[in-house]
PDB file of C-alpha atoms in Angstrom:
ATOM      1  CA  UNK A 200      27.942  10.611 -35.023  1.00 92.00           C
ATOM      2  CA  UNK A 201      26.974   8.827 -38.121  1.00 94.00           C
ATOM      3  CA  UNK A 202      25.456   5.549 -39.375  1.00 95.00           C
ATOM      4  CA  UNK A 203      28.114   2.766 -39.569  1.00 96.00           C
ATOM      5  CA  UNK A 204      27.443   0.706 -42.638  1.00 95.00           C
ATOM      6  CA  UNK A 205      30.650  -1.357 -42.198  1.00 96.00           C
ATOM      7  CA  UNK A 206      29.408  -3.619 -39.477  1.00 97.00           C
ATOM      8  CA  UNK A 207      32.775  -5.577 -39.545  1.00 96.00           C
ATOM      9  CA  UNK A 208      33.925  -3.318 -36.728  1.00 97.00           C
ATOM     10  CA  UNK A 209      31.879  -5.566 -34.415  1.00 97.00           C
ATOM     11  CA  UNK A 210      33.309  -8.738 -35.508  1.00 97.00           C
ATOM     12  CA  UNK A 211      35.271  -8.999 -32.296  1.00 97.00           C
ATOM     13  CA  UNK A 212      31.980  -9.176 -30.334  1.00 97.00           C
ATOM     14  CA  UNK A 213      30.566 -12.023 -32.379  1.00 95.00           C
ATOM     15  CA  UNK A 214      33.744 -14.018 -31.882  1.00 95.00           C
ATOM     16  CA  UNK A 215      33.347 -13.758 -28.102  1.00 96.00           C
ATOM     17  CA  UNK A 216      29.637 -14.593 -27.857  1.00 94.00           C
ATOM     18  CA  UNK A 217      27.855 -17.856 -27.433  1.00 89.00           C
ATOM     19  CA  UNK A 218      26.513 -18.978 -30.861  1.00 79.00           C
ATOM     20  CA  UNK A 219      24.139 -21.638 -29.606  1.00 79.00           C
ATOM     21  CA  UNK A 220      21.564 -20.321 -27.209  1.00 75.00           C
ATOM     22  CA  UNK A 221      20.191 -23.815 -26.694  1.00 76.00           C
ATOM     23  CA  UNK A 222      23.384 -24.986 -25.083  1.00 78.00           C
ATOM     24  CA  UNK A 223      24.747 -21.912 -23.359  1.00 80.00           C
ATOM     25  CA  UNK A 224      22.325 -19.904 -21.280  1.00 87.00           C
ATOM     26  CA  UNK A 225      24.913 -17.697 -19.693  1.00 93.00           C
ATOM     27  CA  UNK A 226      25.260 -13.924 -20.003  1.00 95.00           C
ATOM     28  CA  UNK A 227      27.641 -14.576 -22.874  1.00 95.00           C
ATOM     29  CA  UNK A 228      24.721 -15.027 -25.093  1.00 94.00           C
ATOM     30  CA  UNK A 229      24.932 -11.218 -25.432  1.00 95.00           C
ATOM     31  CA  UNK A 230      27.893 -10.150 -23.338  1.00 97.00           C
ATOM     32  CA  UNK A 231      31.409 -10.819 -24.848  1.00 97.00           C
ATOM     33  CA  UNK A 232      33.721 -13.195 -23.077  1.00 96.00           C
ATOM     34  CA  UNK A 233      37.274 -12.493 -21.987  1.00 96.00           C
ATOM     35  CA  UNK A 234      36.978  -9.183 -20.174  1.00 98.00           C
ATOM     36  CA  UNK A 235      38.974  -9.049 -16.949  1.00 98.00           C
ATOM     37  CA  UNK A 236      35.877  -8.260 -14.898  1.00 98.00           C
ATOM     38  CA  UNK A 237      32.033  -7.592 -15.155  1.00 98.00           C
ATOM     39  CA  UNK A 238      29.512  -5.517 -13.358  1.00 98.00           C
ATOM     40  CA  UNK A 239      25.783  -5.767 -13.307  1.00 98.00           C
ATOM     41  CA  UNK A 240      23.951  -2.416 -13.042  1.00 98.00           C
ATOM     42  CA  UNK A 241      20.353  -2.950 -11.750  1.00 98.00           C
ATOM     43  CA  UNK A 242      17.745  -0.778 -13.463  1.00 97.00           C
ATOM     44  CA  UNK A 243      15.849   1.220 -10.754  1.00 96.00           C
ATOM     45  CA  UNK A 244      12.491  -0.216  -9.636  1.00 96.00           C
ATOM     46  CA  UNK A 245       9.390   1.792  -8.754  1.00 96.00           C
ATOM     47  CA  UNK A 246       7.612   1.831  -5.448  1.00 95.00           C
ATOM     48  CA  UNK A 247       3.946   2.984  -5.464  1.00 94.00           C
ATOM     49  CA  UNK A 248       2.304   3.975  -2.191  1.00 94.00           C
ATOM     50  CA  UNK A 249      -1.184   5.018  -1.193  1.00 94.00           C
ATOM     51  CA  UNK A 250      -1.023   7.315   1.940  1.00 92.00           C
ATOM     52  CA  UNK A 251      -2.809   5.650   4.775  1.00 88.00           C
ATOM     53  CA  UNK A 252      -3.662   2.519   2.887  1.00 87.00           C
ATOM     54  CA  UNK A 253      -2.769  -0.423   0.755  1.00 93.00           C
ATOM     55  CA  UNK A 254      -2.268  -0.023  -3.006  1.00 94.00           C
ATOM     56  CA  UNK A 255      -5.131  -1.871  -4.711  1.00 91.00           C
ATOM     57  CA  UNK A 256      -4.522  -4.231  -7.599  1.00 87.00           C
ATOM     58  CA  UNK A 257      -5.603  -3.442 -11.170  1.00 87.00           C
ATOM     59  CA  UNK A 258      -8.598  -5.864 -10.628  1.00 89.00           C
ATOM     60  CA  UNK A 259      -9.523  -4.045  -7.507  1.00 90.00           C
ATOM     61  CA  UNK A 260      -9.504  -0.748  -9.324  1.00 92.00           C
ATOM     62  CA  UNK A 261     -11.495  -2.177 -12.204  1.00 92.00           C
ATOM     63  CA  UNK A 262     -14.241  -3.055  -9.671  1.00 94.00           C
ATOM     64  CA  UNK A 263     -14.513   0.412  -8.246  1.00 92.00           C
ATOM     65  CA  UNK A 264     -16.836   3.118  -9.634  1.00 92.00           C
ATOM     66  CA  UNK A 265     -15.236   5.660 -11.959  1.00 92.00           C
ATOM     67  CA  UNK A 266     -15.308   8.330  -9.294  1.00 91.00           C
ATOM     68  CA  UNK A 267     -13.738   6.092  -6.659  1.00 89.00           C
ATOM     69  CA  UNK A 268     -10.983   4.780  -9.007  1.00 92.00           C
ATOM     70  CA  UNK A 269     -10.027   8.309 -10.059  1.00 93.00           C
ATOM     71  CA  UNK A 270      -9.933   9.344  -6.405  1.00 92.00           C
ATOM     72  CA  UNK A 271      -7.627   6.504  -5.461  1.00 92.00           C
ATOM     73  CA  UNK A 272      -5.429   6.823  -8.469  1.00 94.00           C
ATOM     74  CA  UNK A 273      -4.960  10.525  -7.840  1.00 94.00           C
ATOM     75  CA  UNK A 274      -3.419   9.676  -4.423  1.00 93.00           C
ATOM     76  CA  UNK A 275      -0.826   7.321  -5.700  1.00 95.00           C
ATOM     77  CA  UNK A 276       2.807   8.302  -4.932  1.00 94.00           C
ATOM     78  CA  UNK A 277       5.465   6.767  -7.154  1.00 94.00           C
ATOM     79  CA  UNK A 278       9.109   6.876  -6.329  1.00 95.00           C
ATOM     80  CA  UNK A 279      12.311   5.178  -7.429  1.00 95.00           C
ATOM     81  CA  UNK A 280      13.550   2.370  -5.208  1.00 96.00           C
ATOM     82  CA  UNK A 281      16.616   0.264  -5.328  1.00 97.00           C
ATOM     83  CA  UNK A 282      16.598  -3.536  -5.493  1.00 97.00           C
ATOM     84  CA  UNK A 283      18.396  -3.498  -2.185  1.00 97.00           C
ATOM     85  CA  UNK A 284      15.543  -1.623  -0.536  1.00 97.00           C
ATOM     86  CA  UNK A 285      13.037  -3.878  -2.244  1.00 96.00           C
ATOM     87  CA  UNK A 286      14.762  -6.939  -0.799  1.00 96.00           C
ATOM     88  CA  UNK A 287      14.586  -5.328   2.614  1.00 96.00           C
ATOM     89  CA  UNK A 288      10.826  -4.829   2.204  1.00 95.00           C
ATOM     90  CA  UNK A 289      10.248  -8.459   1.292  1.00 96.00           C
ATOM     91  CA  UNK A 290      12.718  -9.982   3.643  1.00 96.00           C
ATOM     92  CA  UNK A 291      14.737 -11.502   0.894  1.00 97.00           C
ATOM     93  CA  UNK A 292      18.488 -11.252  -0.017  1.00 97.00           C
ATOM     94  CA  UNK A 293      19.908  -8.889  -2.619  1.00 97.00           C
ATOM     95  CA  UNK A 294      22.877 -10.370  -4.581  1.00 97.00           C
ATOM     96  CA  UNK A 295      24.543 -10.170  -7.910  1.00 97.00           C
ATOM     97  CA  UNK A 296      22.366 -12.786  -9.589  1.00 96.00           C
ATOM     98  CA  UNK A 297      19.056 -11.582  -8.089  1.00 96.00           C
ATOM     99  CA  UNK A 298      15.936 -11.948 -10.183  1.00 95.00           C
ATOM    100  CA  UNK A 299      12.997  -9.629  -9.677  1.00 95.00           C
ATOM    101  CA  UNK A 300      10.263 -12.223  -9.126  1.00 94.00           C
ATOM    102  CA  UNK A 301      12.374 -14.155  -6.653  1.00 95.00           C
ATOM    103  CA  UNK A 302      13.391 -11.003  -4.788  1.00 95.00           C
ATOM    104  CA  UNK A 303       9.679  -9.972  -4.397  1.00 94.00           C
ATOM    105  CA  UNK A 304       8.221 -13.502  -4.117  1.00 91.00           C
ATOM    106  CA  UNK A 305       6.158 -12.800  -7.203  1.00 86.00           C
ATOM    107  CA  UNK A 306       4.575 -15.748  -9.159  1.00 75.00           C
ATOM    108  CA  UNK A 307       5.909 -14.742 -12.511  1.00 81.00           C
ATOM    109  CA  UNK A 308       9.114 -12.884 -13.866  1.00 80.00           C
ATOM    110  CA  UNK A 309       8.737  -9.093 -14.085  1.00 78.00           C
ATOM    111  CA  UNK A 310       5.397  -9.246 -12.236  1.00 84.00           C
ATOM    112  CA  UNK A 311       4.398  -6.316  -9.903  1.00 89.00           C
ATOM    113  CA  UNK A 312       4.305  -7.324  -6.254  1.00 92.00           C
ATOM    114  CA  UNK A 313       2.555  -6.063  -3.159  1.00 92.00           C
ATOM    115  CA  UNK A 314       4.878  -5.588  -0.324  1.00 91.00           C
ATOM    116  CA  UNK A 315       4.055  -6.355   3.418  1.00 90.00           C
ATOM    117  CA  UNK A 316       4.133  -2.553   3.873  1.00 89.00           C
ATOM    118  CA  UNK A 317       1.178  -2.120   1.450  1.00 93.00           C
ATOM    119  CA  UNK A 318       3.262  -0.637  -1.313  1.00 94.00           C
ATOM    120  CA  UNK A 319       3.323  -2.020  -4.813  1.00 94.00           C
ATOM    121  CA  UNK A 320       6.734  -2.703  -6.386  1.00 95.00           C
ATOM    122  CA  UNK A 321       7.437  -2.698 -10.129  1.00 94.00           C
ATOM    123  CA  UNK A 322      10.759  -3.916 -11.501  1.00 93.00           C
ATOM    124  CA  UNK A 323      13.171  -1.866 -13.596  1.00 92.00           C
ATOM    125  CA  UNK A 324      12.386  -1.491 -17.247  1.00 92.00           C
ATOM    126  CA  UNK A 325      13.679  -4.150 -19.611  1.00 93.00           C
ATOM    127  CA  UNK A 326      16.173  -2.947 -22.287  1.00 93.00           C
ATOM    128  CA  UNK A 327      16.164   0.646 -21.165  1.00 93.00           C
ATOM    129  CA  UNK A 328      18.769   2.226 -18.892  1.00 94.00           C
ATOM    130  CA  UNK A 329      17.785   5.666 -17.594  1.00 94.00           C
ATOM    131  CA  UNK A 330      19.878   8.281 -19.464  1.00 95.00           C
ATOM    132  CA  UNK A 331      21.418   9.681 -16.251  1.00 97.00           C
ATOM    133  CA  UNK A 332      22.564   6.183 -15.266  1.00 97.00           C
ATOM    134  CA  UNK A 333      24.086   5.462 -18.648  1.00 97.00           C
ATOM    135  CA  UNK A 334      25.841   8.804 -18.333  1.00 97.00           C
ATOM    136  CA  UNK A 335      27.227   7.854 -14.920  1.00 98.00           C
ATOM    137  CA  UNK A 336      28.599   4.652 -16.401  1.00 98.00           C
ATOM    138  CA  UNK A 337      30.261   6.381 -19.358  1.00 98.00           C
ATOM    139  CA  UNK A 338      31.650   9.228 -17.239  1.00 98.00           C
ATOM    140  CA  UNK A 339      33.827   6.613 -15.539  1.00 98.00           C
ATOM    141  CA  UNK A 340      34.301   4.326 -18.554  1.00 98.00           C
ATOM    142  CA  UNK A 341      35.850   7.102 -20.719  1.00 97.00           C
ATOM    143  CA  UNK A 342      38.730   7.229 -18.274  1.00 97.00           C
ATOM    144  CA  UNK A 343      39.417   3.643 -19.037  1.00 98.00           C
ATOM    145  CA  UNK A 344      39.954   3.721 -22.781  1.00 97.00           C
ATOM    146  CA  UNK A 345      42.572   5.124 -25.130  1.00 97.00           C
ATOM    147  CA  UNK A 346      39.868   6.150 -27.594  1.00 97.00           C
ATOM    148  CA  UNK A 347      37.273   8.184 -25.582  1.00 95.00           C
ATOM    149  CA  UNK A 348      36.236  10.149 -28.678  1.00 95.00           C
ATOM    150  CA  UNK A 349      35.844   7.123 -31.006  1.00 97.00           C
ATOM    151  CA  UNK A 350      33.455   4.264 -30.611  1.00 98.00           C
ATOM    152  CA  UNK A 351      30.245   2.633 -31.576  1.00 98.00           C
ATOM    153  CA  UNK A 352      26.672   2.350 -30.490  1.00 97.00           C
ATOM    154  CA  UNK A 353      24.211  -0.360 -31.572  1.00 97.00           C
ATOM    155  CA  UNK A 354      20.445  -0.079 -31.237  1.00 96.00           C
ATOM    156  CA  UNK A 355      18.161  -3.002 -31.421  1.00 95.00           C
ATOM    157  CA  UNK A 356      16.506  -3.088 -34.776  1.00 94.00           C
ATOM    158  CA  UNK A 357      13.360  -4.662 -33.425  1.00 91.00           C
ATOM    159  CA  UNK A 358      11.912  -1.559 -31.891  1.00 89.00           C
ATOM    160  CA  UNK A 359       8.744  -1.117 -33.965  1.00 82.00           C
ATOM    161  CA  UNK A 360       9.363   2.550 -34.591  1.00 85.00           C
ATOM    162  CA  UNK A 361      13.109   2.579 -35.335  1.00 90.00           C
ATOM    163  CA  UNK A 362      13.446   1.364 -38.891  1.00 90.00           C
ATOM    164  CA  UNK A 363      11.249   1.631 -41.935  1.00 87.00           C
ATOM    165  CA  UNK A 364       9.758  -1.456 -43.593  1.00 82.00           C
ATOM    166  CA  UNK A 365       7.301  -2.568 -46.248  1.00 79.00           C
ATOM    167  CA  UNK A 366       3.901  -3.085 -44.743  1.00 75.00           C
ATOM    168  CA  UNK A 367       0.299  -3.305 -45.985  1.00 75.00           C
ATOM    169  CA  UNK A 368      -1.386   0.005 -45.534  1.00 63.00           C
ATOM    170  CA  UNK A 369      -4.079  -1.669 -43.352  1.00 55.00           C
ATOM    171  CA  UNK A 370      -1.463  -2.895 -40.932  1.00 53.00           C
ATOM    172  CA  UNK A 371      -0.577   0.649 -39.816  1.00 49.00           C
ATOM    173  CA  UNK A 372      -2.359   1.870 -36.718  1.00 48.00           C
ATOM    174  CA  UNK A 373      -2.603   5.392 -35.301  1.00 47.00           C
ATOM    175  CA  UNK A 374       0.350   6.310 -33.155  1.00 49.00           C
ATOM    176  CA  UNK A 375       2.476   3.375 -34.301  1.00 51.00           C
ATOM    177  CA  UNK A 376       5.091   5.500 -35.947  1.00 49.00           C
ATOM    178  CA  UNK A 377       5.877   9.142 -36.501  1.00 50.00           C
ATOM    179  CA  UNK A 378       4.253   8.797 -39.920  1.00 51.00           C
ATOM    180  CA  UNK A 379       0.918   7.288 -38.649  1.00 54.00           C
ATOM    181  CA  UNK A 380      -1.042  10.375 -39.654  1.00 50.00           C
ATOM    182  CA  UNK A 381       0.388  10.274 -43.147  1.00 47.00           C
ATOM    183  CA  UNK A 382      -0.681   6.649 -43.504  1.00 50.00           C
ATOM    184  CA  UNK A 383      -4.095   7.409 -42.134  1.00 53.00           C
ATOM    185  CA  UNK A 384      -4.629   9.865 -44.912  1.00 46.00           C
ATOM    186  CA  UNK A 385      -3.567   7.329 -47.493  1.00 47.00           C
ATOM    187  CA  UNK A 386      -5.993   4.823 -46.019  1.00 50.00           C
ATOM    188  CA  UNK A 387      -8.861   7.150 -46.796  1.00 46.00           C
ATOM    189  CA  UNK A 388      -8.161   6.919 -50.409  1.00 46.00           C
ATOM    190  CA  UNK A 389      -7.674   3.394 -51.488  1.00 49.00           C
ATOM    191  CA  UNK A 390      -7.296   4.673 -55.091  1.00 52.00           C
ATOM    192  CA  UNK A 391      -3.663   5.230 -54.097  1.00 56.00           C
ATOM    193  CA  UNK A 392      -3.310   1.529 -53.522  1.00 57.00           C
ATOM    194  CA  UNK A 393      -6.184  -0.348 -55.074  1.00 55.00           C
ATOM    195  CA  UNK A 394      -4.660  -3.789 -54.779  1.00 56.00           C
ATOM    196  CA  UNK A 395      -3.539  -3.630 -51.204  1.00 59.00           C
ATOM    197  CA  UNK A 396       0.114  -3.768 -52.054  1.00 74.00           C
ATOM    198  CA  UNK A 397       2.745  -3.200 -49.351  1.00 80.00           C
ATOM    199  CA  UNK A 398       4.074   0.307 -49.130  1.00 85.00           C
ATOM    200  CA  UNK A 399       7.166   1.609 -47.546  1.00 82.00           C
ATOM    201  CA  UNK A 400       6.502   2.853 -44.027  1.00 86.00           C
ATOM    202  CA  UNK A 401       9.351   5.083 -42.789  1.00 88.00           C
ATOM    203  CA  UNK A 402      10.921   4.741 -39.292  1.00 88.00           C
ATOM    204  CA  UNK A 403      12.755   7.216 -37.120  1.00 90.00           C
ATOM    205  CA  UNK A 404      16.087   6.699 -38.866  1.00 92.00           C
ATOM    206  CA  UNK A 405      16.636   7.688 -42.420  1.00 90.00           C
ATOM    207  CA  UNK A 406      15.543   5.416 -45.142  1.00 90.00           C
ATOM    208  CA  UNK A 407      18.959   4.542 -46.316  1.00 90.00           C
ATOM    209  CA  UNK A 408      19.776   3.423 -42.774  1.00 92.00           C
ATOM    210  CA  UNK A 409      16.636   1.290 -42.659  1.00 91.00           C
ATOM    211  CA  UNK A 410      17.464  -0.319 -45.934  1.00 92.00           C
ATOM    212  CA  UNK A 411      21.227  -0.660 -45.279  1.00 93.00           C
ATOM    213  CA  UNK A 412      23.430  -3.398 -43.667  1.00 95.00           C
ATOM    214  CA  UNK A 413      22.726  -4.302 -40.029  1.00 96.00           C
ATOM    215  CA  UNK A 414      24.910  -5.758 -37.292  1.00 97.00           C
ATOM    216  CA  UNK A 415      23.796  -9.411 -36.911  1.00 95.00           C
ATOM    217  CA  UNK A 416      24.678 -11.256 -33.751  1.00 94.00           C
ATOM    218  CA  UNK A 417      23.280 -14.553 -32.419  1.00 91.00           C
ATOM    219  CA  UNK A 418      19.570 -14.026 -31.936  1.00 89.00           C
ATOM    220  CA  UNK A 419      19.724 -10.293 -32.403  1.00 94.00           C
ATOM    221  CA  UNK A 420      19.999  -7.639 -35.137  1.00 95.00           C
ATOM    222  CA  UNK A 421      21.064  -4.007 -34.584  1.00 97.00           C
ATOM    223  CA  UNK A 422      21.425  -0.747 -36.423  1.00 97.00           C
ATOM    224  CA  UNK A 423      25.074   0.451 -35.808  1.00 97.00           C
ATOM    225  CA  UNK A 424      26.328   3.929 -35.471  1.00 97.00           C
ATOM    226  CA  UNK A 425      29.766   5.363 -35.184  1.00 97.00           C
ATOM    227  CA  UNK A 426      29.659   7.516 -32.039  1.00 96.00           C
ATOM    228  CA  UNK A 427      31.987   9.137 -29.535  1.00 96.00           C
ATOM    229  CA  UNK A 428      31.460   7.402 -26.201  1.00 96.00           C
ATOM    230  CA  UNK A 429      31.742  10.859 -24.666  1.00 94.00           C
ATOM    231  CA  UNK A 430      28.346  11.794 -26.160  1.00 95.00           C
ATOM    232  CA  UNK A 431      26.789   9.432 -23.653  1.00 96.00           C
ATOM    233  CA  UNK A 432      28.635  10.949 -20.700  1.00 96.00           C
ATOM    234  CA  UNK A 433      25.852  13.681 -20.697  1.00 95.00           C
ATOM    235  CA  UNK A 434      22.403  12.878 -19.187  1.00 95.00           C
ATOM    236  CA  UNK A 435      20.958  14.720 -22.189  1.00 95.00           C
ATOM    237  CA  UNK A 436      22.441  12.307 -24.704  1.00 94.00           C
ATOM    238  CA  UNK A 437      18.971  11.440 -26.023  1.00 94.00           C
ATOM    239  CA  UNK A 438      18.916  14.895 -27.704  1.00 93.00           C
ATOM    240  CA  UNK A 439      22.096  14.193 -29.582  1.00 91.00           C
ATOM    241  CA  UNK A 440      21.617  10.748 -31.162  1.00 93.00           C
ATOM    242  CA  UNK A 441      20.444  10.010 -34.675  1.00 92.00           C
ATOM    243  CA  UNK A 442      17.710   7.692 -33.440  1.00 92.00           C
ATOM    244  CA  UNK A 443      16.125  10.413 -31.328  1.00 90.00           C
ATOM    245  CA  UNK A 444      12.303   9.942 -31.034  1.00 84.00           C
ATOM    246  CA  UNK A 445      10.961  13.106 -32.714  1.00 81.00           C
ATOM    247  CA  UNK A 446       7.861  13.066 -30.586  1.00 82.00           C
ATOM    248  CA  UNK A 447       9.080  11.779 -27.194  1.00 82.00           C
ATOM    249  CA  UNK A 448      12.735  12.434 -26.584  1.00 85.00           C
ATOM    250  CA  UNK A 449      12.572  10.983 -23.227  1.00 83.00           C
ATOM    251  CA  UNK A 450      11.543   7.537 -24.767  1.00 84.00           C
ATOM    252  CA  UNK A 451      14.494   7.514 -27.170  1.00 90.00           C
ATOM    253  CA  UNK A 452      15.880   3.996 -27.113  1.00 92.00           C
ATOM    254  CA  UNK A 453      19.046   3.145 -25.112  1.00 92.00           C
ATOM    255  CA  UNK A 454      21.933   1.689 -27.097  1.00 96.00           C
ATOM    256  CA  UNK A 455      21.905  -2.054 -26.615  1.00 97.00           C
ATOM    257  CA  UNK A 456      25.565  -2.099 -27.163  1.00 98.00           C
ATOM    258  CA  UNK A 457      28.142   0.707 -26.520  1.00 98.00           C
ATOM    259  CA  UNK A 458      31.940   0.435 -26.797  1.00 98.00           C
ATOM    260  CA  UNK A 459      35.058   2.433 -27.565  1.00 98.00           C
ATOM    261  CA  UNK A 460      37.108   1.878 -30.709  1.00 98.00           C
ATOM    262  CA  UNK A 461      39.861   0.255 -28.763  1.00 97.00           C
ATOM    263  CA  UNK A 462      37.454  -2.417 -27.368  1.00 98.00           C
ATOM    264  CA  UNK A 463      38.570  -1.756 -23.858  1.00 98.00           C
ATOM    265  CA  UNK A 464      35.058  -2.197 -22.485  1.00 98.00           C
ATOM    266  CA  UNK A 465      31.461  -2.715 -23.434  1.00 98.00           C
ATOM    267  CA  UNK A 466      28.135  -1.745 -22.042  1.00 98.00           C
ATOM    268  CA  UNK A 467      25.230  -4.231 -22.754  1.00 98.00           C
ATOM    269  CA  UNK A 468      21.599  -3.260 -22.175  1.00 97.00           C
ATOM    270  CA  UNK A 469      20.032  -6.442 -23.480  1.00 96.00           C
ATOM    271  CA  UNK A 470      16.388  -5.929 -24.498  1.00 94.00           C
ATOM    272  CA  UNK A 471      15.084  -8.736 -22.314  1.00 93.00           C
ATOM    273  CA  UNK A 472      17.044  -7.787 -19.158  1.00 94.00           C
ATOM    274  CA  UNK A 473      16.084  -5.438 -16.333  1.00 94.00           C
ATOM    275  CA  UNK A 474      19.801  -4.760 -15.714  1.00 97.00           C
ATOM    276  CA  UNK A 475      22.799  -3.627 -17.749  1.00 98.00           C
ATOM    277  CA  UNK A 476      26.115  -5.489 -17.833  1.00 98.00           C
ATOM    278  CA  UNK A 477      29.555  -3.832 -18.234  1.00 98.00           C
ATOM    279  CA  UNK A 478      32.602  -5.664 -19.171  1.00 98.00           C
ATOM    280  CA  UNK A 479      36.066  -4.194 -18.858  1.00 98.00           C
ATOM    281  CA  UNK A 480      39.227  -3.960 -16.771  1.00 98.00           C
ATOM    282  CA  UNK A 481      39.322  -4.723 -13.014  1.00 98.00           C
ATOM    283  CA  UNK A 482      39.979  -1.067 -12.454  1.00 98.00           C
ATOM    284  CA  UNK A 483      36.979   0.038 -14.394  1.00 98.00           C
ATOM    285  CA  UNK A 484      34.629  -2.366 -12.702  1.00 98.00           C
ATOM    286  CA  UNK A 485      35.863  -1.417  -9.238  1.00 98.00           C
ATOM    287  CA  UNK A 486      35.231   2.250 -10.100  1.00 98.00           C
ATOM    288  CA  UNK A 487      31.616   1.398 -11.125  1.00 98.00           C
ATOM    289  CA  UNK A 488      31.017  -0.633  -7.973  1.00 98.00           C
ATOM    290  CA  UNK A 489      32.121   2.263  -5.903  1.00 98.00           C
ATOM    291  CA  UNK A 490      29.828   4.703  -7.670  1.00 98.00           C
ATOM    292  CA  UNK A 491      26.994   5.595  -5.317  1.00 97.00           C
ATOM    293  CA  UNK A 492      24.812   6.696  -8.262  1.00 97.00           C
ATOM    294  CA  UNK A 493      24.669   3.072  -9.475  1.00 98.00           C
ATOM    295  CA  UNK A 494      23.321  -0.061  -7.951  1.00 98.00           C
ATOM    296  CA  UNK A 495      26.183  -2.235  -9.184  1.00 98.00           C
ATOM    297  CA  UNK A 496      27.279  -5.731  -8.234  1.00 98.00           C
ATOM    298  CA  UNK A 497      30.298  -7.614  -9.605  1.00 98.00           C
ATOM    299  CA  UNK A 498      29.521 -10.577 -11.814  1.00 97.00           C
ATOM    300  CA  UNK A 499      31.651 -13.594 -12.371  1.00 96.00           C
ATOM    301  CA  UNK A 500      32.414 -14.618 -15.936  1.00 95.00           C
ATOM    302  CA  UNK A 501      29.850 -17.030 -17.158  1.00 94.00           C
ATOM    303  CA  UNK A 502      27.158 -15.806 -14.867  1.00 95.00           C
ATOM    304  CA  UNK A 503      23.519 -16.915 -15.397  1.00 94.00           C
ATOM    305  CA  UNK A 504      20.962 -14.139 -15.615  1.00 93.00           C
ATOM    306  CA  UNK A 505      18.018 -16.380 -16.599  1.00 91.00           C
ATOM    307  CA  UNK A 506      14.710 -16.276 -14.744  1.00 89.00           C
ATOM    308  CA  UNK A 507      15.745 -19.327 -12.678  1.00 90.00           C
ATOM    309  CA  UNK A 508      19.201 -18.088 -11.840  1.00 91.00           C
ATOM    310  CA  UNK A 509      18.371 -16.737  -8.421  1.00 94.00           C
ATOM    311  CA  UNK A 510      18.917 -19.833  -6.254  1.00 94.00           C
ATOM    312  CA  UNK A 511      19.361 -17.848  -3.063  1.00 95.00           C
ATOM    313  CA  UNK A 512      15.777 -16.569  -2.982  1.00 93.00           C
ATOM    314  CA  UNK A 513      14.315 -19.557  -4.853  1.00 80.00           C
TER     315      UNK A 513
END
């Protein structure tokens, strides 16, 4: 795996995306057109229960005494739950274009919802596909490419800790980046920067990567890496990538785009979506739909995944 400075290898993606987000709100804002079939992989939700009771809201907890709130919080039980099971709990309908707030009758997108059973439901994480689920996708996908050992991974450049940048010293806050402690020491001695000039604040990736060319697509900018798709077939892939979070490996960012060199398929984990879309052959998509490890539904080309796309649940 290495940094890919020649971003022209992704020109085929740009040519198959919508270039005007004001006119086209379909998934093709970020998912290339012209694949034979598509699947939507729903990111797992979380169900929180309180044995023998109803999960209190954050406001309810805030009104409790410190002792009572600690006692209640200590009893919470969190578990993974599928969107299908969530729909059953709320009496709604699970389908390929489902949106979390419509499925749970919440007032706002991505809002937590209290179910009739007294459990609290939290939607899947946006822009992050759990490592074992990405591995499950890739384990199947590598069987549907002629280049399983050659491909590319793109990571959204907007993650605050990923790339370095010039910032005023005073703008750095503790814990913001792996170098926060270094910056804190500098702040204690303004003689190092008496005029408040901007200084280079390193990110997770090497400085030459931070300063180098980036993959620019409509509305998004990515750091591009050359990577064997097979690396991501292992649930431990976070330990092998060049953008590994040095302090919290489990929080290492998912690739937003992943594809083999022959462009036979693509995995898209858009940063604003609580699901991942895979485009590829009909055979690949059928295999993913049959994988019990994944909550996968087939998507039609041109599908809408906007907040108001769930017309079944309203």
